[in-house]
Amino acid sequence: MSEQRYEKLLAALADNSEKVERALEGFCSETDEDFGIVMDAERYSLLGGGKRIRPFLVNEFCRALGGDIEASMPLACALEMIHTYSLIHDDLPCMDDDDMRRGKPSNHKRFGYANALLAGDALLTRAFEVAASAEKLKPDARVEAVSLLARAAGDRGMIGGQVIDLDSENKSISLEKLLKLHSLKTGALIVCAAKLGCLAAGFGTDSAESRAAEKYAAGIGLAFQAVDDMLDVISSAETLGKNIGSDKDKGKTTFLTFFDIEQTAAYAGRVTESAKTALADIKDSALLGELADYLLQRRS
Amino acid sequence: MSEQRYEKLLAALADNSEKVERALEGFCSETDEDFGIVMDAERYSLLGGGKRIRPFLVNEFCRALGGDIEASMPLACALEMIHTYSLIHDDLPCMDDDDMRRGKPSNHKRFGYANALLAGDALLTRAFEVAASAEKLKPDARVEAVSLLARAAGDRGMIGGQVIDLDSENKSISLEKLLKLHSLKTGALIVCAAKLGCLAAGFGTDSAESRAAEKYAAGIGLAFQAVDDMLDVISSAETLGKNIGSDKDKGKTTFLTFFDIEQTAAYAGRVTESAKTALADIKDSALLGELADYLLQRRS
């Protein structure tokens, strides 16, 4: 598929990335002569990159529902801080033990084990401070945002998924458990992003809009993971920015344990379609529809 | 000094401990067949013990200022979760590498490195969910509580102190930096406890009461640390529940680097007195005054 097909989306993603980067920089501009190294470690992983898909979801759901992205931006930044913390901790030697992340040394390779651990802790903590300080939102919406973030990131969310993931190395798990793993480890935060965007536009978690956003996000989350599993097999290390074949090396169960490449692609296509169907309840959802297609065809 | 001198305080501490334990159990009763181990790891460190000094400060400031401890209890529990997470992460091999905590194996010795790391992450995350759900507080007070907790626990608070602490092993630091270390690593959370109690009683961070609480807590925090440093030298392993002399073994700068035992005791006495002076602005502060004296004379 051509890049032209996604011209508007790519422009919107680039614009969002730039705005998110600036907002994150604003939240991380401080330093201290005695413990500046942990702030440097935070900035190292938080700034300078990525497609910022999760913050885009927050801001784009807000915009699509008639909200102001100035209202959603602190929530987008808070979520990105949590995502970044999870990557730093996932890469640690006691976890996935990854030396590289996004084509550069992982945080602990650059700053040492203790500082990387603390930088992760600090970003997780900061996320809640930032969400609580979302000044364009009323206090009850801020409270709801903190609560959504904590539940998505906590032991019954992302952390639970990580525990299943670690527990599943070098043993086979059922497809059902693999789906649970993904819906928690990556899905919970993606769903949270979509719901935070709704919340910032005035649509609480009980609204039809928020429920539609949840369905959409759960769908693209699963598709994202299925595509990830395929890319781990078929992509090159250069394109991916990390070692390929790492899933198999670690004896991890993936979609490829149950399906071949073609079946996995078909599965990703189906959940993407159902995600797009859920967008019927979202007013100005063209870009979100494009995003679902774009993530399906990505090659890195 | 006799236990009789502290009869009322000890009864209040015991009563508080029991109530906090029950409330914490209520927040941690869930399990899951696939990731229950991380919840077990959380409960292992969170439940079953300790004097619960920090939750007592939250609840007692609330009560002393005419508030209802049903309002402050979720904040007390949130703070204790953050305190517990910090102990779990501090004990990890990449940090202080301690095998024992409160007379039993530290979390990673019992549950493994990865699960201990994740249990700490989960408790930190859960703390914000619990604070956000403090149903007896209005949304703006909950937002303020989340913000106070995040700032106290974050990189400009407790984590900054931990970075200084790690950076200070096997080298000498100035007394000024030692004071900064303590005011951040342990002081920030103790001050936060006192301010949360005020907040739950309707006294925001700008109130004279909250400022008095801050002075009091900063004072007992420093005294607590000075006494800790003395006990590391003069106490026995059995009384303390951990190895003694560990500070010196690790080449850590302590109050004993600058003062002898007598001078350190005198210093602890002075900051305790100034803490008690600050209580003049707090209505029913008898127990808080006793607590300051009690912490000063503790032997474990």
XYZ file of C-alpha atoms in Angstrom:
600
model
C 0.000 0.000 0.000
C 1.247 3.462 -0.814
C 2.177 6.161 1.655
C -0.139 8.412 -0.381
C -3.092 6.403 0.874
C -2.178 7.582 4.392
C -1.067 11.112 3.573
C -3.544 12.833 5.899
C -2.974 10.366 8.712
C 0.803 10.591 8.473
C 0.618 14.376 8.561
C -1.644 14.228 11.599
C 0.674 11.714 13.320
C 3.704 13.903 12.623
C 1.913 17.003 13.882
C 0.803 15.149 17.004
C 4.304 13.760 17.609
C 5.767 17.251 17.513
C 3.153 18.640 19.901
C 3.505 15.702 22.289
C 7.286 16.042 22.228
C 7.027 19.722 23.156
C 4.531 19.014 25.926
C 6.681 16.188 27.334
C 9.736 18.434 27.252
C 7.763 20.985 29.238
C 7.015 18.379 31.891
C 10.645 17.215 32.038
C 12.686 20.392 31.903
C 13.914 20.346 35.488
C 17.221 19.098 36.721
C 19.169 18.916 39.977
C 22.884 18.844 40.603
C 22.550 15.927 42.997
C 20.101 13.625 41.247
C 19.976 14.996 37.695
C 21.092 11.616 36.368
C 17.686 10.052 36.992
C 16.025 12.941 35.168
C 18.473 12.478 32.294
C 17.582 8.799 32.244
C 13.876 9.668 32.121
C 14.380 12.093 29.239
C 16.589 9.586 27.380
C 13.701 7.142 27.022
C 10.788 9.576 26.998
C 11.913 12.154 24.455
C 13.060 12.135 20.879
C 10.858 9.772 19.246
C 8.501 7.173 18.233
C 5.218 7.390 16.433
C 3.461 8.320 19.671
C 0.480 6.155 18.737
C -0.950 6.115 22.272
C -0.859 9.905 22.761
C -2.327 10.237 19.269
C -5.258 8.060 20.300
C -5.869 10.247 23.348
C -5.731 13.492 21.429
C -7.531 12.223 18.332
C -10.492 10.756 20.225
C -10.760 14.062 22.052
C -10.651 16.044 18.800
C -13.005 13.676 16.956
C -15.593 14.143 19.697
C -15.369 17.941 19.549
C -12.925 18.409 22.437
C -9.854 20.615 22.649
C -6.498 18.847 22.534
C -5.181 21.287 25.107
C -7.513 19.464 27.482
C -6.363 15.995 26.462
C -2.626 16.694 26.075
C -1.686 16.235 29.768
C -3.500 12.900 29.740
C -1.714 11.941 26.514
C 1.617 12.801 28.146
C 0.763 10.922 31.332
C -0.074 7.828 29.312
C 3.148 8.093 27.309
C 5.117 8.342 30.562
C 3.510 5.120 31.757
C 4.197 3.429 28.424
C 7.829 4.559 28.596
C 8.259 3.384 32.195
C 6.937 -0.023 31.178
C 9.489 -0.285 28.362
C 12.372 0.681 30.679
C 11.367 -1.902 33.282
C 10.600 -4.572 30.628
C 14.113 -4.201 29.227
C 15.840 -4.701 32.604
C 18.050 -7.769 33.044
C 15.625 -9.348 35.526
C 12.815 -9.032 32.972
C 13.265 -9.363 29.192
C 16.961 -8.422 29.397
C 17.043 -6.391 26.187
C 20.136 -4.353 25.330
C 18.529 -2.349 22.558
C 15.326 -0.321 22.272
C 14.290 1.738 19.262
C 17.726 1.313 17.700
C 19.687 2.633 20.690
C 21.018 1.153 23.930
C 18.235 0.416 26.387
C 18.007 2.637 29.448
C 19.950 0.403 31.831
C 22.701 -0.110 29.252
C 23.131 3.635 29.136
C 22.481 4.680 32.770
C 23.005 1.509 34.785
C 20.560 -0.865 36.412
C 19.650 1.212 39.479
C 19.150 4.473 37.613
C 17.031 2.776 34.958
C 14.851 1.177 37.621
C 14.436 4.541 39.347
C 13.817 6.393 36.074
C 10.966 3.976 35.405
C 9.598 4.477 38.903
C 9.868 8.236 38.470
C 8.048 8.292 35.124
C 5.226 6.147 36.505
C 4.908 8.467 39.483
C 5.130 11.611 37.378
C 2.341 10.375 35.110
C -0.154 10.684 37.945
C 1.079 14.129 38.903
C 0.644 15.247 35.301
C -2.840 13.730 34.988
C -3.892 15.345 38.272
C -2.664 18.716 36.999
C -4.685 18.671 33.753
C -5.912 22.214 34.250
C -8.485 22.301 31.440
C -10.367 19.433 33.056
C -12.696 19.644 36.029
C -11.567 17.872 39.197
C -13.957 14.958 38.735
C -12.587 14.299 35.232
C -9.031 14.423 36.565
C -9.925 11.916 39.255
C -11.469 9.657 36.613
C -8.336 10.016 34.465
C -6.051 9.026 37.363
C -8.287 6.082 38.087
C -8.372 4.916 34.439
C -4.586 5.182 34.170
C -3.965 3.328 37.419
C -6.340 0.495 36.600
C -4.939 0.071 33.089
C -1.328 0.109 34.294
C -1.817 -1.868 37.502
C -1.718 -5.499 38.511
C -5.096 -6.249 36.987
C -3.941 -4.538 33.781
C -0.551 -4.106 32.145
C 1.410 -5.594 35.054
C -0.789 -8.682 35.133
C -0.066 -9.118 31.429
C 3.649 -8.791 32.053
C 3.493 -11.477 34.746
C 1.740 -13.845 32.325
C 4.335 -12.978 29.673
C 7.286 -13.743 31.942
C 5.605 -16.895 33.157
C 5.056 -18.072 29.574
C 8.690 -18.163 28.481
C 9.863 -21.595 27.450
C 6.467 -23.167 27.893
C 3.416 -23.374 25.701
C 0.258 -21.515 26.671
C -3.227 -21.740 25.243
C -4.540 -19.302 22.651
C -7.022 -18.121 25.253
C -4.225 -17.222 27.638
C -2.248 -15.569 24.854
C -5.242 -13.334 24.150
C -5.539 -12.511 27.847
C -1.814 -11.715 27.941
C -2.132 -9.256 25.059
C -5.379 -7.679 26.200
C -3.608 -6.869 29.480
C 0.043 -6.265 28.595
C -0.520 -3.961 25.627
C -4.290 -3.759 25.225
C -5.117 -2.190 28.578
C -3.043 0.930 27.914
C -4.317 1.312 24.333
C -7.923 1.061 25.530
C -7.083 3.530 28.288
C -5.737 5.983 25.695
C -8.990 5.928 23.760
C -11.101 6.347 26.898
C -8.953 9.206 28.162
C -9.542 11.011 24.872
C -13.301 10.574 25.281
C -13.073 11.769 28.874
C -11.179 14.915 27.872
C -13.967 15.695 25.387
C -16.583 15.346 28.118
C -17.601 11.733 27.460
C -17.271 9.719 30.661
C -16.581 6.018 30.838
C -20.288 5.157 30.846
C -21.036 6.943 27.586
C -21.756 5.110 24.314
C -18.783 6.990 22.846
C -16.396 5.674 25.493
C -17.662 2.128 25.020
C -17.218 2.415 21.258
C -13.707 3.780 21.802
C -12.938 0.801 24.003
C -14.063 -1.675 21.324
C -12.052 0.125 18.663
C -8.920 0.260 20.809
C -9.174 -3.376 21.878
C -9.398 -4.350 18.203
C -6.433 -2.330 16.989
C -4.461 -3.511 20.024
C -4.910 -7.157 19.065
C -4.167 -6.431 15.421
C -1.047 -4.528 16.488
C 0.185 -7.519 18.458
C -0.573 -10.023 15.691
C 1.360 -7.827 13.250
C 4.210 -7.560 15.786
C 4.419 -11.341 15.961
C 4.553 -11.555 12.160
C 7.202 -8.852 11.911
C 9.354 -10.648 14.467
C 9.534 -13.489 11.961
C 9.544 -11.781 8.570
C 11.129 -8.373 9.102
C 14.826 -7.481 9.187
C 16.702 -6.258 12.259
C 17.438 -2.989 10.466
C 13.808 -2.204 9.724
C 12.623 -3.198 13.174
C 15.337 -1.481 15.252
C 15.714 -4.551 17.455
C 16.849 -8.135 17.096
C 14.473 -10.294 15.085
C 13.464 -13.824 15.886
C 13.724 -12.910 19.564
C 10.319 -14.392 20.378
C 11.321 -17.837 19.129
C 14.744 -17.598 20.792
C 12.995 -17.025 24.099
C 10.505 -19.822 23.539
C 7.590 -17.406 23.625
C 4.133 -18.381 22.507
C 2.898 -16.011 19.793
C 0.087 -15.970 17.247
C 2.517 -17.871 15.015
C 2.392 -20.771 17.485
C -1.234 -21.336 16.479
C -1.479 -19.893 12.957
C 0.721 -19.537 9.923
C 1.636 -16.105 8.549
C -1.363 -15.996 6.234
C -3.849 -16.977 8.945
C -2.317 -14.470 11.355
C -2.644 -11.736 8.738
C -6.267 -12.717 8.195
C -6.924 -12.600 11.953
C -5.343 -9.143 12.179
C -7.523 -8.047 9.271
C -10.688 -9.297 10.971
C -10.076 -7.563 14.299
C -9.137 -4.392 12.425
C -12.459 -4.481 10.582
C -14.384 -4.944 13.804
C -12.437 -2.048 15.330
C -13.468 0.170 12.415
C -17.088 -0.901 12.771
C -17.092 0.374 16.356
C -16.198 3.863 15.067
C -19.786 4.350 13.850
C -20.529 5.890 17.253
C -17.673 8.428 16.965
C -18.476 11.646 15.108
C -15.384 12.623 13.114
C -13.557 9.313 13.018
C -11.990 9.231 9.542
C -8.398 9.448 10.813
C -9.020 6.771 13.438
C -10.280 4.480 10.691
C -7.175 5.207 8.662
C -5.001 4.544 11.689
C -6.480 1.063 12.056
C -5.621 0.278 8.419
C -2.214 1.880 8.719
C -1.218 -0.202 11.760
C -2.375 -3.327 9.954
C -0.041 -2.793 6.996
C 2.991 -1.460 8.914
C 6.340 -3.115 8.332
C 8.239 -1.790 11.354
C 11.700 5.851 79.587
C 8.839 3.610 80.577
C 6.200 2.202 78.280
C 3.664 3.631 80.724
C 4.689 7.118 79.656
C 3.396 6.230 76.186
C 0.400 4.148 77.178
C -2.163 6.254 75.313
C 0.019 6.619 72.242
C 0.796 2.911 72.071
C -2.897 2.085 72.344
C -3.685 4.571 69.573
C -0.889 3.172 67.392
C -2.119 -0.389 67.924
C -5.695 0.617 67.165
C -4.569 2.438 64.036
C -2.403 -0.486 62.915
C -5.343 -2.820 63.146
C -7.651 -0.494 61.207
C -5.012 0.165 58.544
C -4.362 -3.566 58.203
C -8.057 -4.208 57.662
C -8.352 -1.397 55.126
C -5.249 -2.574 53.241
C -6.614 -6.115 53.163
C -9.785 -4.728 51.643
C -7.798 -3.078 48.867
C -5.762 -6.236 48.200
C -8.260 -9.052 48.381
C -8.328 -9.907 44.685
C -6.417 -12.637 42.976
C -6.117 -14.158 39.514
C -5.174 -17.664 38.458
C -2.717 -16.365 35.867
C -0.961 -13.543 37.697
C -1.885 -14.087 41.336
C 1.794 -14.384 42.218
C 2.340 -10.635 41.853
C -0.641 -9.994 44.109
C 0.761 -12.462 46.633
C 4.072 -10.608 46.454
C 2.289 -7.304 47.092
C 0.441 -8.701 50.097
C 3.623 -10.294 51.454
C 5.265 -6.911 51.928
C 2.188 -4.768 52.500
C 0.306 -6.756 55.121
C 1.028 -8.158 58.526
C 2.932 -5.586 60.197
C 4.920 -2.693 61.215
C 4.063 0.238 63.404
C 2.347 1.962 60.474
C 3.777 5.308 61.537
C 3.034 7.010 58.231
C -0.627 5.942 58.061
C -0.925 6.952 61.717
C 0.293 10.443 60.831
C -2.309 10.712 58.080
C -5.174 9.537 60.262
C -4.063 11.334 63.418
C -3.635 14.733 61.748
C -7.085 14.262 60.273
C -8.584 13.341 63.653
C -6.694 16.070 65.532
C -8.137 18.668 63.152
C -11.690 17.432 63.619
C -11.861 15.217 60.543
C -13.201 11.693 60.164
C -10.634 8.941 59.729
C -12.951 7.249 57.260
C -12.055 10.165 55.007
C -8.314 9.911 55.573
C -7.975 6.109 55.587
C -7.733 5.643 51.792
C -4.991 8.280 51.726
C -3.235 6.553 54.624
C -3.403 3.262 52.710
C -2.178 4.870 49.483
C 0.807 6.327 51.304
C 1.617 2.982 52.942
C 1.500 1.311 49.530
C 4.037 3.818 48.227
C 6.222 3.320 51.301
C 6.053 -0.457 50.808
C 6.876 -0.244 47.109
C 9.926 1.865 47.959
C 11.154 -0.764 50.430
C 10.699 -3.571 47.894
C 12.635 -1.703 45.206
C 15.291 -0.483 47.667
C 16.008 -4.065 48.696
C 16.545 -5.299 45.105
C 20.004 -6.555 44.160
C 20.605 -3.581 41.845
C 19.883 -1.197 44.711
C 20.742 -1.878 48.376
C 20.761 -5.648 47.826
C 19.198 -6.562 51.173
C 18.146 -10.146 51.834
C 16.127 -9.380 54.947
C 13.391 -6.898 55.778
C 11.489 -6.721 59.058
C 12.959 -10.037 60.146
C 11.863 -12.022 57.105
C 13.250 -12.587 53.612
C 12.970 -9.507 51.438
C 10.414 -9.607 48.643
C 12.782 -10.672 45.843
C 14.290 -13.398 48.041
C 10.804 -14.826 48.435
C 9.219 -14.163 45.011
C 12.161 -13.629 42.679
C 13.622 -10.520 41.129
C 11.047 -9.938 38.384
C 7.993 -10.495 40.585
C 9.395 -8.215 43.293
C 10.060 -5.481 40.772
C 6.527 -5.830 39.412
C 4.962 -6.025 42.885
C 6.631 -2.690 43.668
C 5.381 -1.202 40.406
C 1.899 -2.523 41.135
C 1.765 -1.085 44.659
C 2.935 2.317 43.425
C 0.283 2.260 40.719
C -2.428 1.027 43.062
C -1.697 3.833 45.508
C -2.956 6.394 43.023
C -6.065 4.386 42.237
C -6.819 4.177 45.942
C -6.231 7.894 46.520
C -8.429 8.764 43.539
C -11.197 6.575 44.958
C -11.308 8.231 48.404
C -15.071 8.516 48.366
C -15.493 10.699 51.441
C -13.401 13.421 49.812
C -14.555 15.881 47.174
C -12.935 15.525 43.740
C -10.694 18.566 44.220
C -9.293 17.127 47.458
C -8.671 13.778 45.753
C -6.816 15.556 42.965
C -4.727 17.398 45.553
C -4.004 14.117 47.350
C -2.816 12.443 44.136
C -0.642 15.439 43.417
C 0.872 15.511 46.934
C 1.619 11.785 46.781
C 3.184 11.982 43.330
C 5.393 14.935 44.171
C 6.553 13.388 47.445
C 7.305 10.030 45.848
C 8.711 11.310 42.557
C 12.110 12.278 41.215
C 12.130 15.581 43.059
C 11.162 13.742 46.235
C 11.804 10.238 47.503
C 13.393 8.993 44.273
C 15.792 11.944 44.171
C 16.818 11.052 47.709
C 17.393 7.447 46.703
C 19.617 8.562 43.819
C 21.718 10.662 46.207
C 21.857 7.720 48.594
C 23.086 5.273 45.960
C 25.531 7.846 44.651
C 26.931 8.364 48.158
C 28.077 4.810 48.813
C 31.788 4.520 49.378
C 32.379 8.233 49.201
C 32.058 11.037 51.696
C 29.345 13.642 51.265
C 28.818 16.939 53.067
C 26.459 17.311 55.998
C 24.379 19.593 53.820
C 23.951 16.877 51.218
C 23.201 14.288 53.892
C 20.377 16.505 55.131
C 19.088 16.888 51.568
C 19.254 13.110 51.143
C 17.146 12.505 54.242
C 14.674 15.303 53.617
C 13.976 13.661 50.242
C 14.439 9.930 50.754
C 12.441 9.582 53.953
C 11.306 13.126 54.810
C 9.202 13.776 51.722
C 6.821 10.894 52.416
C 6.543 11.699 56.134
C 5.719 15.327 55.339
C 3.237 14.111 52.737
C 1.534 11.934 55.366
C 0.985 14.905 57.657
C -0.327 17.098 54.835
C -2.676 14.368 53.593
C -4.163 14.167 57.059
C -4.774 17.923 57.056
C -6.275 17.702 53.577
C -8.696 14.950 54.631
C -9.869 17.194 57.470
C -10.518 20.041 55.047
C -7.249 21.942 55.508
C -5.595 22.438 52.120
C -1.878 22.770 51.532
C -2.000 26.575 51.876
C -3.530 26.511 55.345
C -1.595 27.409 58.499
C -2.453 23.927 59.769
C -0.880 22.225 56.759
C 2.257 24.353 57.062
C 2.522 23.513 60.761
C 2.046 19.834 59.933
C 4.855 20.081 57.400
C 7.258 21.580 59.963
C 6.352 18.951 62.523
C 6.781 16.092 60.069
C 10.078 17.400 58.703
C 11.379 17.563 62.279
C 10.345 14.070 63.319
C 11.626 12.777 59.982
C 15.130 14.089 60.664
C 15.052 12.863 64.245
C 13.903 9.458 63.003
C 16.858 9.255 60.642
C 19.376 10.394 63.238
C 18.063 7.740 65.621
C 18.240 5.163 62.792
C 21.898 5.981 62.274
C 22.590 5.581 65.993
C 20.700 2.287 66.177
C 22.676 0.924 63.234
C 25.744 1.302 65.442
C 24.503 0.540 68.948
C 21.574 -1.863 68.516
C 21.674 -5.618 68.057
C 20.597 -7.467 64.934
C 17.895 -9.223 66.904
C 16.284 -6.021 68.149
C 16.508 -4.313 64.777
C 15.315 -7.201 62.589
C 18.104 -6.570 60.090
C 21.870 -6.724 59.989
C 23.562 -4.023 62.054
C 26.601 -2.050 61.047
C 25.332 -2.220 57.459
C 25.811 1.521 56.928
C 29.514 1.371 57.732
C 29.965 -1.826 55.718
C 28.600 -0.012 52.701
C 30.707 3.079 53.299
C 27.628 5.235 53.787
C 27.826 8.724 55.215
C 25.542 9.028 58.250
C 25.075 11.481 61.096
C 27.787 9.474 62.865
C 30.238 10.577 60.170
C 29.970 14.130 61.529
C 28.936 13.672 65.161
C 29.510 11.202 67.956
C 26.603 9.295 69.501
C 26.006 11.949 72.149
C 25.991 14.812 69.666
C 23.698 12.884 67.331
C 21.289 12.237 70.197
C 21.372 15.934 71.066
C 20.664 16.849 67.446
C 17.711 14.425 67.345
C 16.450 15.982 70.562
C 16.629 19.511 69.148
C 14.731 18.726 65.931
C 12.157 16.820 67.964
C 11.599 19.870 70.170
C 11.169 22.115 67.151
C 8.718 19.605 65.686
C 6.662 19.738 68.860
C 6.722 23.549 68.846
C 5.072 23.512 65.415
C 2.115 21.623 66.904
C 0.861 24.821 68.560
C -1.199 25.401 65.404
C -2.870 21.972 65.603
C -5.945 21.692 67.806
C -5.858 18.314 69.514
C -2.190 17.438 69.109
C -1.307 15.642 72.353
C -0.737 12.255 70.701
C 1.357 13.798 67.941
C 3.559 15.381 70.595
C 3.903 12.032 72.320
C 4.733 10.382 69.011
C 7.667 12.774 68.508
C 9.058 11.847 71.939
C 8.361 8.177 71.395
C 10.250 8.045 68.095
C 13.169 9.823 69.713
C 13.612 7.192 72.426
C 12.878 4.097 70.305
C 15.414 1.276 70.341
C 14.264 -0.623 67.248
